[in-house]
mmCIF file of C-alpha atoms in Angstrom:
data_model
loop_
_atom_site.group_PDB
_atom_site.id
_atom_site.type_symbol
_atom_site.label_atom_id
_atom_site.label_comp_id
_atom_site.label_asym_id
_atom_site.label_seq_id
_atom_site.Cartn_x
_atom_site.Cartn_y
_atom_site.Cartn_z
ATOM 1 C CA MET J 1 6.147 36.795 -9.413
ATOM 2 C CA LEU J 2 5.658 33.668 -11.492
ATOM 3 C CA SER J 3 7.582 31.663 -8.928
ATOM 4 C CA ALA J 4 5.348 32.904 -6.108
ATOM 5 C CA LYS J 5 2.202 32.016 -8.090
ATOM 6 C CA LEU J 6 3.605 28.579 -8.853
ATOM 7 C CA LYS J 7 4.359 27.957 -5.196
ATOM 8 C CA LEU J 8 0.830 29.014 -4.253
ATOM 9 C CA TRP J 9 -0.657 26.698 -6.881
ATOM 10 C CA CYS J 10 1.452 23.751 -5.691
ATOM 11 C CA THR J 11 0.422 24.414 -2.084
ATOM 12 C CA LEU J 12 -3.234 24.493 -3.115
ATOM 13 C CA CYS J 13 -2.921 21.228 -5.048
ATOM 14 C CA ILE J 14 -1.256 19.456 -2.114
ATOM 15 C CA SER J 15 -3.944 20.775 0.234
ATOM 16 C CA LEU J 16 -6.705 19.490 -2.031
ATOM 17 C CA LEU J 17 -5.074 16.064 -2.225
ATOM 18 C CA ALA J 18 -5.014 15.915 1.560
ATOM 19 C CA LEU J 19 -8.741 16.520 1.918
ATOM 20 C CA PRO J 20 -10.899 13.480 2.731
ATOM 21 C CA VAL J 21 -13.316 12.331 0.042
ATOM 22 C CA SER J 22 -16.979 11.502 0.580
ATOM 23 C CA ALA J 23 -17.180 8.800 -2.112
ATOM 24 C CA ALA J 24 -14.072 7.156 -3.472
ATOM 25 C CA THR J 25 -12.707 4.493 -5.753
ATOM 26 C CA ILE J 26 -9.929 2.733 -3.859
ATOM 27 C CA LEU J 27 -7.330 0.725 -5.773
ATOM 28 C CA VAL J 28 -5.329 -1.819 -3.773
ATOM 29 C CA MET J 29 -2.024 -2.767 -5.390
ATOM 30 C CA GLY J 30 -0.604 -5.579 -3.321
ATOM 31 C CA ASP J 31 0.809 -9.075 -3.128
ATOM 32 C CA SER J 32 -0.465 -12.316 -1.567
ATOM 33 C CA LEU J 33 -1.144 -10.562 1.747
ATOM 34 C CA SER J 34 -3.825 -8.523 -0.002
ATOM 35 C CA ALA J 35 -4.822 -11.153 -2.561
ATOM 36 C CA GLY J 36 -6.072 -13.464 0.204
ATOM 37 C CA TYR J 37 -3.560 -16.269 -0.222
ATOM 38 C CA GLY J 38 -4.607 -19.453 1.575
ATOM 39 C CA LEU J 39 -8.037 -18.074 2.454
ATOM 40 C CA THR J 40 -11.475 -18.808 1.082
ATOM 41 C CA PRO J 41 -13.047 -16.093 -1.100
ATOM 42 C CA GLY J 42 -14.352 -13.202 0.969
ATOM 43 C CA GLN J 43 -12.073 -13.789 3.979
ATOM 44 C CA GLY J 44 -9.159 -11.526 3.048
ATOM 45 C CA TRP J 45 -8.758 -8.053 4.496
ATOM 46 C CA VAL J 46 -9.480 -6.339 1.167
ATOM 47 C CA SER J 47 -12.723 -8.291 0.781
ATOM 48 C CA LEU J 48 -13.667 -7.297 4.329
ATOM 49 C CA LEU J 49 -12.883 -3.672 3.509
ATOM 50 C CA GLN J 50 -15.103 -3.959 0.450
ATOM 51 C CA GLN J 51 -17.931 -5.360 2.554
ATOM 52 C CA ASP J 52 -17.461 -2.549 5.064
ATOM 53 C CA LEU J 53 -17.262 0.395 2.658
ATOM 54 C CA GLU J 54 -19.454 -0.478 -0.312
ATOM 55 C CA PRO J 55 -21.741 0.742 -1.799
ATOM 56 C CA LYS J 56 -20.616 4.228 -0.728
ATOM 57 C CA HIS J 57 -17.033 3.532 -1.796
ATOM 58 C CA ARG J 58 -15.751 1.262 -4.554
ATOM 59 C CA ILE J 59 -12.871 -1.153 -3.912
ATOM 60 C CA ILE J 60 -10.699 -2.542 -6.710
ATOM 61 C CA ASN J 61 -8.336 -5.309 -5.599
ATOM 62 C CA ALA J 62 -5.493 -5.523 -8.110
ATOM 63 C CA SER J 63 -3.294 -7.634 -5.813
ATOM 64 C CA ILE J 64 -1.425 -10.685 -7.136
ATOM 65 C CA SER J 65 0.275 -13.384 -5.085
ATOM 66 C CA GLY J 66 4.035 -13.297 -5.553
ATOM 67 C CA GLU J 67 4.022 -9.719 -6.848
ATOM 68 C CA THR J 68 7.159 -7.635 -6.428
ATOM 69 C CA SER J 69 7.513 -3.867 -6.593
ATOM 70 C CA ASP J 70 8.822 -4.341 -10.161
ATOM 71 C CA GLY J 71 5.589 -6.045 -11.159
ATOM 72 C CA GLY J 72 3.458 -3.481 -9.376
ATOM 73 C CA LEU J 73 5.199 -0.627 -11.146
ATOM 74 C CA THR J 74 4.666 -2.332 -14.500
ATOM 75 C CA ARG J 75 0.945 -2.869 -13.875
ATOM 76 C CA LEU J 76 0.077 0.409 -12.174
ATOM 77 C CA PRO J 77 -0.224 2.733 -15.199
ATOM 78 C CA ASP J 78 -2.876 0.552 -16.823
ATOM 79 C CA ALA J 79 -4.737 0.160 -13.515
ATOM 80 C CA LEU J 80 -4.787 3.926 -13.044
ATOM 81 C CA ARG J 81 -6.165 4.468 -16.551
ATOM 82 C CA ARG J 82 -8.808 1.769 -16.215
ATOM 83 C CA HIS J 83 -10.109 2.468 -12.730
ATOM 84 C CA LYS J 84 -9.322 6.168 -12.189
ATOM 85 C CA PRO J 85 -8.935 5.708 -8.419
ATOM 86 C CA ASP J 86 -9.213 8.463 -5.867
ATOM 87 C CA ILE J 87 -7.015 6.494 -3.452
ATOM 88 C CA VAL J 88 -4.225 4.002 -4.164
ATOM 89 C CA VAL J 89 -3.196 1.615 -1.407
ATOM 90 C CA LEU J 90 0.348 0.384 -2.058
ATOM 91 C CA GLU J 91 1.083 -2.884 -0.246
ATOM 92 C CA LEU J 92 4.162 -4.115 -2.067
ATOM 93 C CA GLY J 93 7.773 -4.932 -1.287
ATOM 94 C CA ALA J 94 7.483 -8.032 0.899
ATOM 95 C CA ASN J 95 8.461 -10.321 -1.979
ATOM 96 C CA ASP J 96 11.382 -8.061 -2.853
ATOM 97 C CA GLY J 97 12.659 -8.580 0.674
ATOM 98 C CA LEU J 98 11.980 -12.313 0.789
ATOM 99 C CA ARG J 99 13.956 -12.737 -2.440
ATOM 100 C CA GLY J 100 16.788 -10.554 -1.207
ATOM 101 C CA LEU J 101 16.368 -8.086 -4.068
ATOM 102 C CA PRO J 102 18.211 -4.741 -3.952
ATOM 103 C CA LEU J 103 16.406 -2.433 -1.570
ATOM 104 C CA ASN J 104 17.357 0.688 -3.516
ATOM 105 C CA ARG J 105 15.418 -0.710 -6.474
ATOM 106 C CA MET J 106 12.436 -1.423 -4.257
ATOM 107 C CA GLU J 107 12.537 2.122 -2.911
ATOM 108 C CA ASN J 108 12.800 3.567 -6.407
ATOM 109 C CA ASN J 109 9.846 1.462 -7.564
ATOM 110 C CA LEU J 110 7.694 2.571 -4.641
ATOM 111 C CA GLN J 111 8.616 6.192 -5.298
ATOM 112 C CA GLN J 112 7.686 5.881 -8.964
ATOM 113 C CA MET J 113 4.333 4.361 -8.000
ATOM 114 C CA VAL J 114 3.672 7.260 -5.637
ATOM 115 C CA ASP J 115 4.552 9.713 -8.408
ATOM 116 C CA LEU J 116 2.343 7.969 -10.969
ATOM 117 C CA SER J 117 -0.578 7.837 -8.559
ATOM 118 C CA ARG J 118 -0.303 11.507 -7.690
ATOM 119 C CA LYS J 119 0.018 12.431 -11.344
ATOM 120 C CA ALA J 120 -3.320 10.657 -11.803
ATOM 121 C CA ALA J 121 -4.752 12.799 -8.950
ATOM 122 C CA ALA J 122 -4.952 9.868 -6.515
ATOM 123 C CA ARG J 123 -3.999 9.976 -2.851
ATOM 124 C CA VAL J 124 -1.609 7.270 -1.711
ATOM 125 C CA VAL J 125 -1.673 5.105 1.396
ATOM 126 C CA LEU J 126 1.590 3.226 1.878
ATOM 127 C CA VAL J 127 1.448 -0.105 3.710
ATOM 128 C CA GLY J 128 4.677 -1.498 5.132
ATOM 129 C CA MET J 129 5.798 -4.973 6.121
ATOM 130 C CA ALA J 130 8.591 -6.625 8.076
ATOM 131 C CA LEU J 131 10.791 -9.588 7.216
ATOM 132 C CA PRO J 132 11.368 -12.705 9.331
ATOM 133 C CA SER J 133 14.281 -12.349 11.736
ATOM 134 C CA ASN J 134 16.319 -15.022 9.944
ATOM 135 C CA TYR J 135 17.078 -12.505 7.191
ATOM 136 C CA GLY J 136 19.499 -10.805 9.556
ATOM 137 C CA PRO J 137 19.145 -7.637 11.627
ATOM 138 C CA GLN J 138 20.837 -5.306 9.137
ATOM 139 C CA TYR J 139 18.796 -6.313 6.093
ATOM 140 C CA THR J 140 15.512 -6.418 8.018
ATOM 141 C CA ALA J 141 16.153 -2.978 9.502
ATOM 142 C CA GLU J 142 17.087 -1.527 6.118
ATOM 143 C CA PHE J 143 13.967 -3.117 4.614
ATOM 144 C CA ARG J 144 11.675 -1.435 7.152
ATOM 145 C CA ALA J 145 13.524 1.856 6.678
ATOM 146 C CA VAL J 146 12.580 1.931 2.980
ATOM 147 C CA TYR J 147 8.907 2.329 3.855
ATOM 148 C CA ASP J 148 9.682 4.943 6.495
ATOM 149 C CA ARG J 149 11.686 7.032 4.034
ATOM 150 C CA VAL J 150 9.141 6.858 1.220
ATOM 151 C CA ALA J 151 6.301 7.751 3.593
ATOM 152 C CA LYS J 152 8.181 10.664 5.174
ATOM 153 C CA ARG J 153 9.588 12.017 1.918
ATOM 154 C CA ASN J 154 6.146 12.126 0.318
ATOM 155 C CA GLN J 155 4.123 12.903 3.479
ATOM 156 C CA LEU J 156 1.936 9.861 2.870
ATOM 157 C CA ALA J 157 -0.793 8.290 4.925
ATOM 158 C CA TYR J 158 1.203 5.376 6.304
ATOM 159 C CA VAL J 159 0.602 1.959 7.819
ATOM 160 C CA PRO J 160 4.091 0.968 9.055
ATOM 161 C CA LEU J 161 3.135 -2.682 9.568
ATOM 162 C CA LEU J 162 0.169 -4.485 8.031
ATOM 163 C CA VAL J 163 0.346 -7.232 10.657
ATOM 164 C CA ALA J 164 0.569 -4.846 13.608
ATOM 165 C CA GLY J 165 -0.809 -6.323 16.790
ATOM 166 C CA PHE J 166 0.048 -9.952 16.057
ATOM 167 C CA ALA J 167 3.333 -9.899 14.135
ATOM 168 C CA THR J 168 5.148 -12.078 16.680
ATOM 169 C CA ASP J 169 2.270 -14.501 17.350
ATOM 170 C CA ILE J 170 2.971 -17.552 15.174
ATOM 171 C CA SER J 171 -0.525 -18.903 15.877
ATOM 172 C CA LYS J 172 -1.939 -16.040 13.813
ATOM 173 C CA PHE J 173 -0.143 -17.221 10.677
ATOM 174 C CA GLN J 174 -0.637 -20.065 8.250
ATOM 175 C CA PRO J 175 1.842 -22.998 8.370
ATOM 176 C CA ASP J 176 4.258 -21.107 6.095
ATOM 177 C CA GLY J 177 4.707 -18.521 8.869
ATOM 178 C CA LEU J 178 4.195 -15.672 6.382
ATOM 179 C CA HIS J 179 0.496 -15.383 5.589
ATOM 180 C CA PRO J 180 -1.997 -14.404 8.293
ATOM 181 C CA VAL J 181 -4.957 -16.668 9.041
ATOM 182 C CA ALA J 182 -8.588 -15.705 8.518
ATOM 183 C CA SER J 183 -9.200 -14.717 12.149
ATOM 184 C CA VAL J 184 -6.864 -11.687 11.953
ATOM 185 C CA GLN J 185 -7.954 -10.354 8.565
ATOM 186 C CA ALA J 186 -10.449 -8.013 10.227
ATOM 187 C CA THR J 187 -7.622 -6.575 12.325
ATOM 188 C CA MET J 188 -5.616 -5.925 9.165
ATOM 189 C CA MET J 189 -8.634 -4.346 7.517
ATOM 190 C CA ARG J 190 -9.171 -1.952 10.415
ATOM 191 C CA THR J 191 -5.470 -1.078 10.468
ATOM 192 C CA VAL J 192 -5.594 0.036 6.834
ATOM 193 C CA LYS J 193 -9.066 1.583 7.001
ATOM 194 C CA ALA J 194 -7.930 3.900 9.796
ATOM 195 C CA LYS J 195 -5.458 5.539 7.381
ATOM 196 C CA LEU J 196 -7.819 5.985 4.428
ATOM 197 C CA PRO J 197 -8.694 9.642 3.750
ATOM 198 C CA LEU J 198 -12.443 9.066 3.781
ATOM 199 C CA LYS J 199 -15.342 11.032 5.248
#
């Protein structure tokens, strides 16, 4: 009997977490792609999201250029306590891949961040990335698969590719070939916004 009640309670909790919210605090935990690297203040996709959603919703951008999933996991508990977000957008892992770090560690870090966010009663939106082709087909495929597994395992709202729609257009990137230019930030913003559980 206790087991049946526990299952019912867990089902109810998951259902409540899936409901859209009418007013939300959204915490973005990301790297340079979300921190607006190479752009003037206000041009990045998170700033555009803030302009689009506030004052109804509150956006906290806790993204840091160069951040890895290790760093995000270290910083997340404090960010959850301070901001008490309703939604956590996880856009991390690109620097793990660019540095050739172990992908099992990246996956474990992302999973722990999902768990911590849910423990704090926040919904999670996972944002994926892809690596340049010169990293080799096996590693790049395995890198993308990490996001797919974490999203599927946890039934997350999921953006498979932040730069969807222009990923292969070099003219849409800064000279380093990694960071999108200002003109496509609105596209990135809309890509993420479409997955946010908002009313």
